[in-house]
Coordinates of C-alpha atoms (C1' of nucleotides) in Angstrom, one line a residue:
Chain A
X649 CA 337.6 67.6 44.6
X650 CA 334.2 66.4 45.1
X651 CA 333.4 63.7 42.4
X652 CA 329.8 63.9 42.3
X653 CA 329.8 67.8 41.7
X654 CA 332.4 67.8 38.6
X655 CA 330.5 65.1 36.7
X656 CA 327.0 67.4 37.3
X657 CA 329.4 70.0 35.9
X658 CA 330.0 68.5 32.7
X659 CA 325.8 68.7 31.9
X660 CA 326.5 72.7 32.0
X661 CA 328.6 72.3 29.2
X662 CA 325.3 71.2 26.9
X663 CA 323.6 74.6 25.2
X664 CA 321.5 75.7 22.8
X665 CA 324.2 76.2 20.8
X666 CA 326.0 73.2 21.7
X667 CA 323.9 70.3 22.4
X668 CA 325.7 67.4 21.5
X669 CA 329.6 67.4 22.3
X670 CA 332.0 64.7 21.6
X671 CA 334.6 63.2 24.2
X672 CA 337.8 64.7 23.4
X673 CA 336.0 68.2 23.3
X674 CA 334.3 67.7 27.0
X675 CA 337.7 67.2 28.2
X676 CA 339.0 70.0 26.6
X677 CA 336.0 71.9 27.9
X678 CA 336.3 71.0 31.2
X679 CA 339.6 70.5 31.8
X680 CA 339.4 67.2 32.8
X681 CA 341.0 64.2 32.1
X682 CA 339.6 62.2 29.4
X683 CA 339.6 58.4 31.0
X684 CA 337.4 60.4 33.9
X685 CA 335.1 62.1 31.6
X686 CA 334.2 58.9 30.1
X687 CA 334.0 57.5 33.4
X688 CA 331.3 60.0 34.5
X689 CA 329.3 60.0 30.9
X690 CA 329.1 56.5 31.0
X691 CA 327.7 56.6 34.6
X692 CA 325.4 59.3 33.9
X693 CA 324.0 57.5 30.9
X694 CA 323.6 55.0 32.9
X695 CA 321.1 56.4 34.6
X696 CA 319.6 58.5 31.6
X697 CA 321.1 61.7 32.8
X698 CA 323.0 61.6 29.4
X699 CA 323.0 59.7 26.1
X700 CA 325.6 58.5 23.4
X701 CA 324.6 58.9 19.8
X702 CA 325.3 56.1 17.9
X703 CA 326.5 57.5 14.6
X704 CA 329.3 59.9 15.8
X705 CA 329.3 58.8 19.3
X706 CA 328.6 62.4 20.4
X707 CA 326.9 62.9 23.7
X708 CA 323.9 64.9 24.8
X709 CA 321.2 64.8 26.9
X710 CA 319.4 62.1 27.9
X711 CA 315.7 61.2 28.5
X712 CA 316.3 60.7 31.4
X713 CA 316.2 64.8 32.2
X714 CA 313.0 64.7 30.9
X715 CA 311.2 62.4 33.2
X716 CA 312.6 64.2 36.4
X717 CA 311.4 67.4 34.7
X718 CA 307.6 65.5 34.5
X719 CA 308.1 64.2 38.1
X720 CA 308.5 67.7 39.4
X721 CA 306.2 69.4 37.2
X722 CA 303.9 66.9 38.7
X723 CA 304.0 67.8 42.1
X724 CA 305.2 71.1 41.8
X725 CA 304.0 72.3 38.4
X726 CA 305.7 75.6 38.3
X727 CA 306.3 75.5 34.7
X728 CA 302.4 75.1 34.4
X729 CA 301.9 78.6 36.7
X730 CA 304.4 80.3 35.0
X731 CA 304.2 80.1 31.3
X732 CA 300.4 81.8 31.4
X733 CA 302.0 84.6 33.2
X734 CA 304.7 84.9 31.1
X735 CA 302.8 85.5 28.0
X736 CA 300.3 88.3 29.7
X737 CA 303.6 90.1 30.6
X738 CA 305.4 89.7 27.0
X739 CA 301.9 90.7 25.6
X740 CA 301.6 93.5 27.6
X741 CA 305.0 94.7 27.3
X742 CA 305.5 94.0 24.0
X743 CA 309.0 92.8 25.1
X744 CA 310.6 89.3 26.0
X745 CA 309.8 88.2 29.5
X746 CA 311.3 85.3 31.2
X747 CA 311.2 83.6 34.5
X748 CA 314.3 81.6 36.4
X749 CA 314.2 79.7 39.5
X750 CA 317.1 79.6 42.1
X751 CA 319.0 76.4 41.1
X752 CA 322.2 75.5 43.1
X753 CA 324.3 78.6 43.3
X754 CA 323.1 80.5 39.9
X755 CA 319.2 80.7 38.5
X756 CA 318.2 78.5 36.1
X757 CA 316.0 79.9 33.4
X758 CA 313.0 77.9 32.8
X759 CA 310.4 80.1 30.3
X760 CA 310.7 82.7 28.1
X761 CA 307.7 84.2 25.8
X762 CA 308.6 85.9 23.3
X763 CA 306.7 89.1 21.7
X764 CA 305.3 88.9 18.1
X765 CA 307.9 92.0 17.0
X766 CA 310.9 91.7 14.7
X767 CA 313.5 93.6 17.1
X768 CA 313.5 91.9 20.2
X769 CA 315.5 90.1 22.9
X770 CA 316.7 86.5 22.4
X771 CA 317.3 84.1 25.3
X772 CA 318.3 81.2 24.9
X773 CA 316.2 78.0 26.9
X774 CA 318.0 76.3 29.4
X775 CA 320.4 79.4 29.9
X776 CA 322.2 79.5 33.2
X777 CA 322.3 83.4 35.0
X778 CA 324.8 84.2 37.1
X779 CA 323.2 86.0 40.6
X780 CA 325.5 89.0 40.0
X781 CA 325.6 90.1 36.3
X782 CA 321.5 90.1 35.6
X783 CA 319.0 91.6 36.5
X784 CA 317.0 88.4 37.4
X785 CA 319.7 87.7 39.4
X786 CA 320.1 90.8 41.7
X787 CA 316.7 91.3 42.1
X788 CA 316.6 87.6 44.0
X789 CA 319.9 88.6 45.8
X790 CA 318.2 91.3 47.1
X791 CA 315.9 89.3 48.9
X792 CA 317.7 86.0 50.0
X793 CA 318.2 84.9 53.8
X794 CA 320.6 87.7 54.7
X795 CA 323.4 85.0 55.4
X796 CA 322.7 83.6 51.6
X797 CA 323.0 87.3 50.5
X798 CA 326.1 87.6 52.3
X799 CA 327.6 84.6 50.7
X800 CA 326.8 85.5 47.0
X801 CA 328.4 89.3 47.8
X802 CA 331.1 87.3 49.2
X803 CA 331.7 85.3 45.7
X804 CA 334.6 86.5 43.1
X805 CA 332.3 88.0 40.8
X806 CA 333.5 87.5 36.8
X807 CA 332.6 90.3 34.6
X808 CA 330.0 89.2 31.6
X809 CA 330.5 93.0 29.9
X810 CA 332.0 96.1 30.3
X811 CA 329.1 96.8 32.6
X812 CA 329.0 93.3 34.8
X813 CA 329.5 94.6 38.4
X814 CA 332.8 92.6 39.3
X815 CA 333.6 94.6 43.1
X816 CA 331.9 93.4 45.9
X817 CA 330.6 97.0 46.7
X818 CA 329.1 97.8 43.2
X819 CA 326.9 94.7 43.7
X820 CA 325.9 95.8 47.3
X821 CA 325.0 98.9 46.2
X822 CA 322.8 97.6 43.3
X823 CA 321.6 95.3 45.4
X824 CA 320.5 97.8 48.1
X825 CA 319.0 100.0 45.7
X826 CA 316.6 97.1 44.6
X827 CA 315.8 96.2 48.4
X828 CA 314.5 99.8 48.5
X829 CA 312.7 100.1 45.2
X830 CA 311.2 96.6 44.8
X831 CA 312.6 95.8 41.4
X832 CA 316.1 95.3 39.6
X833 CA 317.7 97.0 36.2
X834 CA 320.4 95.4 34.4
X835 CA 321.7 98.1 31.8
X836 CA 323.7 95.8 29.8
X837 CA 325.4 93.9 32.6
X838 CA 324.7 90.3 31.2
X839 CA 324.8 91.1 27.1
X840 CA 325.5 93.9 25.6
X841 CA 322.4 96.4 23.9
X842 CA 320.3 94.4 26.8
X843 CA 318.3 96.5 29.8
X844 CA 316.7 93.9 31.9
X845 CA 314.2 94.6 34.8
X846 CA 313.1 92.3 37.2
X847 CA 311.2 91.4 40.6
X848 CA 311.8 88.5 42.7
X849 CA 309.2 85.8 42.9
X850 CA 309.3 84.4 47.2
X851 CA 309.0 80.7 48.3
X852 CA 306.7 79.7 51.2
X853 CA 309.6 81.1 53.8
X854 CA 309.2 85.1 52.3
X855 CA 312.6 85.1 50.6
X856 CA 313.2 84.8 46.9
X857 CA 313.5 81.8 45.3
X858 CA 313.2 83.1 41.6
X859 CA 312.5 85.6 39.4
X860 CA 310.5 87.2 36.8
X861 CA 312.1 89.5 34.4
X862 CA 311.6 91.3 31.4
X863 CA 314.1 92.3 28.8
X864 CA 314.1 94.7 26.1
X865 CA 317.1 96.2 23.4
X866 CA 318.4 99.2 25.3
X867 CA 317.9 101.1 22.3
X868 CA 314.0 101.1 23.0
X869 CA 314.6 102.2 27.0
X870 CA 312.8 105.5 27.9
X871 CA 311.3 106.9 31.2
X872 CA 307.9 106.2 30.1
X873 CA 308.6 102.3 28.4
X874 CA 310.1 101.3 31.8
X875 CA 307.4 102.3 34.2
X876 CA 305.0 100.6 32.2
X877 CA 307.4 97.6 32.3
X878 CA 307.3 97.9 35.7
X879 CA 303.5 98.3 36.4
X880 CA 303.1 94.7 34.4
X881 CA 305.9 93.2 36.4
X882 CA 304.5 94.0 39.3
X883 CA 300.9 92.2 39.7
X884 CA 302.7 89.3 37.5
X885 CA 305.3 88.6 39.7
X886 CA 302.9 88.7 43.0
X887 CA 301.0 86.0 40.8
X888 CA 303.6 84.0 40.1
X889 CA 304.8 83.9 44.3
X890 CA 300.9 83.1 44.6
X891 CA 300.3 80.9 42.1
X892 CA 303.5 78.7 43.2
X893 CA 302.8 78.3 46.8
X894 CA 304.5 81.6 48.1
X895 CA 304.1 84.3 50.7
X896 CA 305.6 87.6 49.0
X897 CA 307.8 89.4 51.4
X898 CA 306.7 92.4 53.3
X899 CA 309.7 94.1 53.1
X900 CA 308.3 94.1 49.1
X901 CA 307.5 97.1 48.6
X902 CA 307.5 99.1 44.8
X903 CA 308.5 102.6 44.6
X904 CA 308.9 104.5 41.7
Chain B
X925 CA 331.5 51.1 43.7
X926 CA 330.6 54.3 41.0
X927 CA 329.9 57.0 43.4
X928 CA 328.9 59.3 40.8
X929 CA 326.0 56.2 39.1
X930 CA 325.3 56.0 42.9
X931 CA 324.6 59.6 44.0
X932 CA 321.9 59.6 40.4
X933 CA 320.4 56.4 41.4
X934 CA 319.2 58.6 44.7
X935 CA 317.0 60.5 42.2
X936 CA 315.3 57.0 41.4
X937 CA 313.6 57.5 45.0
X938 CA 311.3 60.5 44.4
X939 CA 308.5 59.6 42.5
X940 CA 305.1 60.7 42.3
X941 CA 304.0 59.0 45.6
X942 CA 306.9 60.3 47.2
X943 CA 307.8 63.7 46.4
X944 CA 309.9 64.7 49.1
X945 CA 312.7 62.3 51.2
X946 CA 314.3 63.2 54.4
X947 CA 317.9 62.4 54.9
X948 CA 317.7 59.6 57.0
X949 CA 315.2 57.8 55.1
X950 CA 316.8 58.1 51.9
X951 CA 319.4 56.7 53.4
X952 CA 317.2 54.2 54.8
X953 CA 315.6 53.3 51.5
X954 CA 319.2 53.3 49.4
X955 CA 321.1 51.4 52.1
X956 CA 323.5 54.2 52.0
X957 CA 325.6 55.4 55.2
X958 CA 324.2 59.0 56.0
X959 CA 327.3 60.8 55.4
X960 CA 327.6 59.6 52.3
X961 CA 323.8 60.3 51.2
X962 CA 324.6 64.0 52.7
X963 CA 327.3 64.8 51.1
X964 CA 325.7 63.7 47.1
X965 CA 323.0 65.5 47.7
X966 CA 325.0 68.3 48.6
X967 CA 326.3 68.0 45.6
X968 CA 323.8 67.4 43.9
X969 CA 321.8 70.5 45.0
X970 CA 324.9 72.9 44.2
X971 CA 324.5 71.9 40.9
X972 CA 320.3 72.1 41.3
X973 CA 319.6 68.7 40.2
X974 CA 317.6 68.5 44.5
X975 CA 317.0 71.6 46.3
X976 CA 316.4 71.4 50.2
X977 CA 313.0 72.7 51.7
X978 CA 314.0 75.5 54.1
X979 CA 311.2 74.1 56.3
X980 CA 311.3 70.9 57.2
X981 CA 314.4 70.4 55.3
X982 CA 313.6 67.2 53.5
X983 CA 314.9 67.5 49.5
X984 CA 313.0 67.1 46.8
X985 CA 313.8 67.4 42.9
X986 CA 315.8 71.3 42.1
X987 CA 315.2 73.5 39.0
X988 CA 317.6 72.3 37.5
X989 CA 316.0 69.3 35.9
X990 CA 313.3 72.0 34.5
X991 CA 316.2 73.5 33.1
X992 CA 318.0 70.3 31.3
X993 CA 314.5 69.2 30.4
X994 CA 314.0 72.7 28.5
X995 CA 317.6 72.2 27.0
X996 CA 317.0 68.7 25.2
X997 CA 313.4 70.3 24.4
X998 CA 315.3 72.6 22.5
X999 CA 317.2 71.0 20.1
X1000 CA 314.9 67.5 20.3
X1001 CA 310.9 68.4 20.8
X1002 CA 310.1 64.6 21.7
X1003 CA 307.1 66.0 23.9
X1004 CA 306.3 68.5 21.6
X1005 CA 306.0 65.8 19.0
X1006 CA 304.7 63.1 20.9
X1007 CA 302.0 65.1 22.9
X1008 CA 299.2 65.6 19.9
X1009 CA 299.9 61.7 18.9
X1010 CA 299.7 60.4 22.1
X1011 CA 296.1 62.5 22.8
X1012 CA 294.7 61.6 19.4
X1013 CA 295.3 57.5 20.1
X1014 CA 293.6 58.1 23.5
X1015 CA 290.6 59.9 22.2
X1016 CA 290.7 57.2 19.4
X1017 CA 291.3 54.2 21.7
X1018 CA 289.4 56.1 24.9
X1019 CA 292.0 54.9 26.8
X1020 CA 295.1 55.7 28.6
X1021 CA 297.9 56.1 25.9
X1022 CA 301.5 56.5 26.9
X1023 CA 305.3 57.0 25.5
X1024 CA 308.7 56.1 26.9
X1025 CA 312.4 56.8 25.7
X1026 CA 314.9 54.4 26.5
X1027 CA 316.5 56.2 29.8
X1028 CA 319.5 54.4 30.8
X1029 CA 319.3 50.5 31.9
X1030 CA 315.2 51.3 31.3
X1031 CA 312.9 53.3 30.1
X1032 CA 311.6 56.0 31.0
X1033 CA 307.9 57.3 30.9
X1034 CA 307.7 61.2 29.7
X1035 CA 304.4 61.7 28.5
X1036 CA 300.9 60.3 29.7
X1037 CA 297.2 61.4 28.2
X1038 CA 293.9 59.8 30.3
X1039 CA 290.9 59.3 28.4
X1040 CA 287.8 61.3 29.4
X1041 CA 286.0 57.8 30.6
X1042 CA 285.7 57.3 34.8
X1043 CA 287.2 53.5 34.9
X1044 CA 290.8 54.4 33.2
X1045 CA 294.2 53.0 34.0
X1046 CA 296.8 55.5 35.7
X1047 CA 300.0 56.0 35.2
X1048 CA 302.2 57.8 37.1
X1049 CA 304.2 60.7 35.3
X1050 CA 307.8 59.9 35.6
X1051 CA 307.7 56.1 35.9
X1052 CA 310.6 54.4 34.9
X1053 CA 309.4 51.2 33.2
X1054 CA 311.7 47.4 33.4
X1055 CA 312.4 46.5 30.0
X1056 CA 311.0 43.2 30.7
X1057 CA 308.1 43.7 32.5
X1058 CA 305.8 46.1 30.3
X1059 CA 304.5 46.2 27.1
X1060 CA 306.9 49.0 26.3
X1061 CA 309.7 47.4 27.4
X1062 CA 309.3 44.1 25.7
X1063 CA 308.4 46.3 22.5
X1064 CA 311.6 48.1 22.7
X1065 CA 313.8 44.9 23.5
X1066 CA 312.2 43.0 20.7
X1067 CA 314.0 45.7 18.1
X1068 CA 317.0 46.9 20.0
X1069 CA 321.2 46.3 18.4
X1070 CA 321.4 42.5 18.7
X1071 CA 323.8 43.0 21.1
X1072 CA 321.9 45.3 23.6
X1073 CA 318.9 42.5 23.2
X1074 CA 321.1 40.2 24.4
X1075 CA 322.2 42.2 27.2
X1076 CA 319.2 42.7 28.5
X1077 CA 318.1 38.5 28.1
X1078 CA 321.0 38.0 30.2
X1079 CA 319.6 40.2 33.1
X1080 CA 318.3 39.1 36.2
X1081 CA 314.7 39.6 35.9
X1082 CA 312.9 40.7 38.8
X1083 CA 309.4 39.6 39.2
X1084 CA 307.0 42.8 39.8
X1085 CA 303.3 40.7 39.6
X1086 CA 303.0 37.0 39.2
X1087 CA 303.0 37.3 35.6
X1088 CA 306.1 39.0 35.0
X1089 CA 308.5 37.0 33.0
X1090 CA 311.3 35.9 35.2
X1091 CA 313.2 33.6 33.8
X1092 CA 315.8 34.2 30.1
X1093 CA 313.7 31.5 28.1
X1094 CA 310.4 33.3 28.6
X1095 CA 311.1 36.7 27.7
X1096 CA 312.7 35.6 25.1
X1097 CA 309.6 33.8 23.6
X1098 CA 307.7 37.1 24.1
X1099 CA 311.0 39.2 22.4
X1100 CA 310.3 36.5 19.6
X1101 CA 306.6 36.9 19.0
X1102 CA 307.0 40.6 19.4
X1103 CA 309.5 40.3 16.2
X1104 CA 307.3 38.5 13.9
X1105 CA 303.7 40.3 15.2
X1106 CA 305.1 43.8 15.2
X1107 CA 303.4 44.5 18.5
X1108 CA 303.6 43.6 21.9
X1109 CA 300.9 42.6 24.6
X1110 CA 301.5 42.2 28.5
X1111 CA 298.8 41.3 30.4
X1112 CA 298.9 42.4 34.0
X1113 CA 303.1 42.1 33.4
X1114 CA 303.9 45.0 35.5
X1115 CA 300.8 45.9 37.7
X1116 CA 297.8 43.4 37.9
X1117 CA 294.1 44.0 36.3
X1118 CA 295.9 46.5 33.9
X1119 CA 296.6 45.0 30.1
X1120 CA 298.8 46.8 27.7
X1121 CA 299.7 47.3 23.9
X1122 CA 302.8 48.7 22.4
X1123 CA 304.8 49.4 19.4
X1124 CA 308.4 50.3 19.4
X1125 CA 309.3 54.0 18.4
X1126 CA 313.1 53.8 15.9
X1127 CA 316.1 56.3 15.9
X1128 CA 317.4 57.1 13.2
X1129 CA 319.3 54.1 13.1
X1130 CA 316.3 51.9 12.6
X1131 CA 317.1 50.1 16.2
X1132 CA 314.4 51.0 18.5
X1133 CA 314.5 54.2 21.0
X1134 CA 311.2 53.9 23.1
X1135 CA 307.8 53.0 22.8
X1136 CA 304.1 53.8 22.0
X1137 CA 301.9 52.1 24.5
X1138 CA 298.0 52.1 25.1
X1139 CA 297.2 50.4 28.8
X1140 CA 293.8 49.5 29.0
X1141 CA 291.8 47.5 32.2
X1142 CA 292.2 43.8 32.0
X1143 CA 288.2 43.6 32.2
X1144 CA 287.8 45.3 29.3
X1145 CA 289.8 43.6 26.5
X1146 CA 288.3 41.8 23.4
X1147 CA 289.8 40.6 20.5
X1148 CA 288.2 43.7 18.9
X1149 CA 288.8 46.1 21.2
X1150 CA 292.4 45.0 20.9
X1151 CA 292.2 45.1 17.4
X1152 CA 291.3 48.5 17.1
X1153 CA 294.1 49.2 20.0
X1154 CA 296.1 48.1 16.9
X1155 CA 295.1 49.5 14.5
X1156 CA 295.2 53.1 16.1
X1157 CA 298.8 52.3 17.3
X1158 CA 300.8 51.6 14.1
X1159 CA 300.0 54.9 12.3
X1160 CA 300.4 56.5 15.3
X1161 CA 303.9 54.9 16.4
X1162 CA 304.8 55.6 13.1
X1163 CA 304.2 59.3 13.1
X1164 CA 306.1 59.0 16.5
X1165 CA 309.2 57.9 14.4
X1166 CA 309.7 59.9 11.7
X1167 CA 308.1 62.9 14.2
X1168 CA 311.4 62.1 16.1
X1169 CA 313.8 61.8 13.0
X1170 CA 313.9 58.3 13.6
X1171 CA 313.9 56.2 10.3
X1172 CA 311.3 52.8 10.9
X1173 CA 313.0 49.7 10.4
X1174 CA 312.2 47.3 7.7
X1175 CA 312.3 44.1 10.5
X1176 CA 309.3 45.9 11.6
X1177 CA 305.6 44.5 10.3
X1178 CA 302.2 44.2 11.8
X1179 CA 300.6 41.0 11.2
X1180 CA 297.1 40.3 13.5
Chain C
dC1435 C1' 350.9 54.0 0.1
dC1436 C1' 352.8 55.4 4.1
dG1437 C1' 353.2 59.0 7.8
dT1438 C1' 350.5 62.1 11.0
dG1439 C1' 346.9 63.8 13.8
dT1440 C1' 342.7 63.1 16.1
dC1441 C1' 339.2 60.4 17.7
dG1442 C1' 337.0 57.1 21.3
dG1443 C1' 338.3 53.9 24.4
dT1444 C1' 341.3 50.7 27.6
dT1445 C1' 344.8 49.4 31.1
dC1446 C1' 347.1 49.8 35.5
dA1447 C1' 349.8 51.6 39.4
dT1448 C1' 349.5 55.6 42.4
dT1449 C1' 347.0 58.7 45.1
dA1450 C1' 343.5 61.2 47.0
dT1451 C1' 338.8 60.8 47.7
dT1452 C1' 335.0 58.6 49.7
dT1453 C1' 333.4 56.2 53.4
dA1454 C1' 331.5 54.7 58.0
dC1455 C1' 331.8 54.9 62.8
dA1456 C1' 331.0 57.6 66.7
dC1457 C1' 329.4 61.9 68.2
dC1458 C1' 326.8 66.6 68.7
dG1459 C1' 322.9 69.7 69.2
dT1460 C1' 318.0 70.1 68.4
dT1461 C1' 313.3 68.8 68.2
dG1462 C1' 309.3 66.3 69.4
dT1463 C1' 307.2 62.4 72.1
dT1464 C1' 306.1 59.7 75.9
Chain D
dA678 C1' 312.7 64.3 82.4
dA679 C1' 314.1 60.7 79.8
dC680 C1' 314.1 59.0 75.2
dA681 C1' 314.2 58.5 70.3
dA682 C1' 314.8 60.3 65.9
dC683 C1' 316.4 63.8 63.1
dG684 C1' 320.0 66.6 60.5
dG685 C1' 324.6 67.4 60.5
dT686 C1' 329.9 67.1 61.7
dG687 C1' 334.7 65.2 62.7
dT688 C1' 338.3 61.8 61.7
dA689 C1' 340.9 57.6 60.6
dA690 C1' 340.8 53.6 57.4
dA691 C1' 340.0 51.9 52.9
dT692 C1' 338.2 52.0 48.6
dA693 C1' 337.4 54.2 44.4
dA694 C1' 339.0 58.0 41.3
dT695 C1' 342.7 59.4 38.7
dG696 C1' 345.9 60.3 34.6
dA697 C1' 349.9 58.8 31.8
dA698 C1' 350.8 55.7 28.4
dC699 C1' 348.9 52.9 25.0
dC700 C1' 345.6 50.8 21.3
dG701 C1' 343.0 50.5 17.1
dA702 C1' 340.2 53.1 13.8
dC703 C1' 339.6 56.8 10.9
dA704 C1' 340.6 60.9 8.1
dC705 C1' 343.8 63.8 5.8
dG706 C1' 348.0 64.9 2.9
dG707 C1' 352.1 64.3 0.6

DNA sequence: CCGTGTCGGTTCATTATTTACACCGTTGTT
DNA sequence: AACAACGGTGTAAATAATGAACCGACACGG
């Protein structure tokens, strides 16, 4: 279809766990043909986007990411407000919080703190969430432009876990329960042994354009742990709207 | 031609200055019909490389870049490594030090430190640099695969001050004297009353992969101030090297 | 030493995608 | 009220993307 879009697609094949990925593979990966993969690496290296090692003429990354990411952070230094906030809240929590932004039809995570503990939650950087299976995810679903909102209940929905909602009306319903109590719980809907809560973080319009979440092994979930959770997420996330430049919503309202 | 190089090179048109583009003057500034500017940046956004302000609905840079930028950070700290360099050779130098990675058909700039001093140069964050119209650029020409050096000789060479090399025969006198002195020196190449000083940064195949630059005000420079420019750049672009896991090539010697 | 598989990369005819022109509705200005 | 500029949309023509076959290089195994 749409040329532009599948070559951007090949970049979400790069992970932490596979950062450098050789021709043959990406066509594998991706499905497409090998002559056009090429045809879109070489164009993106050509503008930086991605770069072709010299040794085993693997491809990854290029610098090229990294100057957009300065040019942003420059005039919209979001990274800057957020990573402060983010380490209050692991601190606080004693769990692993992280923050994603709304990035083309998933969320993009861009920071995660870690707490100083041995048995705690891993995510991986640069980690792409689907709207539907987190609970970053629902909680910014929740609070979208209603016609956005409809559009993301109106997606085929592919289950993560056993637990992922995949029907249109378990997500609705999650999603309506968030609307009503102002922040978003994930019992192992993205990876397994993982209960995720989150709040939405609103752009200058009053809808969500992000999230901050926190995420802890379900093993350590009880009544008490999760309202604490909550009462750090809470002031932290009305920073984070703040700090970027946004007007929370007022239909944002937290009750326990 | 390449709709996919062309829909990237659209990124090349937010900068620092210029933050945020409408449609019709991006297509304006690339000389690209409307449609066609539309629909790449609808792709584009799906994929959250632009996002569109829900306001006045001109597009700016997405999350997405924050996201790549975090993924090559991950498995390749350059601006980890290069951050604590590049501030101790402009505390050393007190003034403005700089590095670029070769980005494509140029280099780009990701990571600036300002000395604390009033009369400083500035650079904007996510410049791209010509490779043969900075210090950096003629740095990282001067020890780039035989091959690529010759590419870029054989470029048209636009000229961005009066002093900017233009024609094959000059830059190629500079590439030479950069070869045997180790270092490279523009004055007012690029932008006028602004003098720079750079040393290539190696991969790890010993071929050059960006650059180590110190810019300093045209008025200010003496044979010792430039001196000690030097002498604070070549332990520091070292450190930048095997910081990167680049291995320094044995072409490579300072003579003043 | 010769097959065999895989890799990155190239060629070229076919096809489907991009493209540009005109047009629409809206907004803000004179 | 007329006008211009903006973002965005349809459609027909043309250009650019596509994928099968192919090439040389390399590695592995008998």
């Amino acid at each position: 279809m749409r040329t532009v879009e599948k070559a951007l697609r090949l970049l979400d094949f790069f992970s932490d766990k596979m950062p450098e990925i050789g021709l043959s593979e990406l066509a594998k990966l991706s499905g497409i043909d090998k002559t056009t993969v090429l045809r879109m690496l070489a164009d993106m290296a050509e503008c930086g986007l991605v770069e072709q090692k010299t040794d085993d003429k693997k491809w990854r990354l290029g610098a090229g990411v990294l100057r957009l990411a300065r040019l942003r952070e420059a005039t919209q230094p979001v990274t800057r407000v957020l990573t402060p906030i983010l380490e209050r809240l692991a601190e606080q929590t004693g769990e692993t919080a992280h923050a994603s932004l709304l990035s083309g039809r998933d969320l993009a995570n861009i920071g995660v703190v870690e707490p100083a503990r041995a048995n705690r939650v891993h995510i991986e950087p640069g980690l792409v969430l689907p709207l539907h299976a987190t609970a970053s995810g629902i909680a910014v679903t929740a609070f979208l432009r209603p016609e956005q909102r409809e559009r993301v209940l109106a997606r085929k929905l592919a289950a993560v876990t056993g637990q992922t909602p995949t029907s249109r009306e378990r997500l609705a319903e999650l999603v309506d329960r968030v609307r009503t109590r102002g922040y978003s719980v994930a019992d192992q809907t993205y990876e397994d042994e993982v209960y995720g809560l989150a709040m939405p973080i609103f752009g200058p319009d009053g809808f969500a354009c992000g999230a901050l979440a926190v995420a802890t092994p379900a093993s350590r979930v009880t009544k008490a742990h999760e309202a604490a959770i909550i009462a750090a997420l809470a002031p932290a996330a009305r920073e984070a709207t703040l700090g970027l430049g946004g007007r929370p919503s007022p239909e944002h309202r937290i009750t326990v």
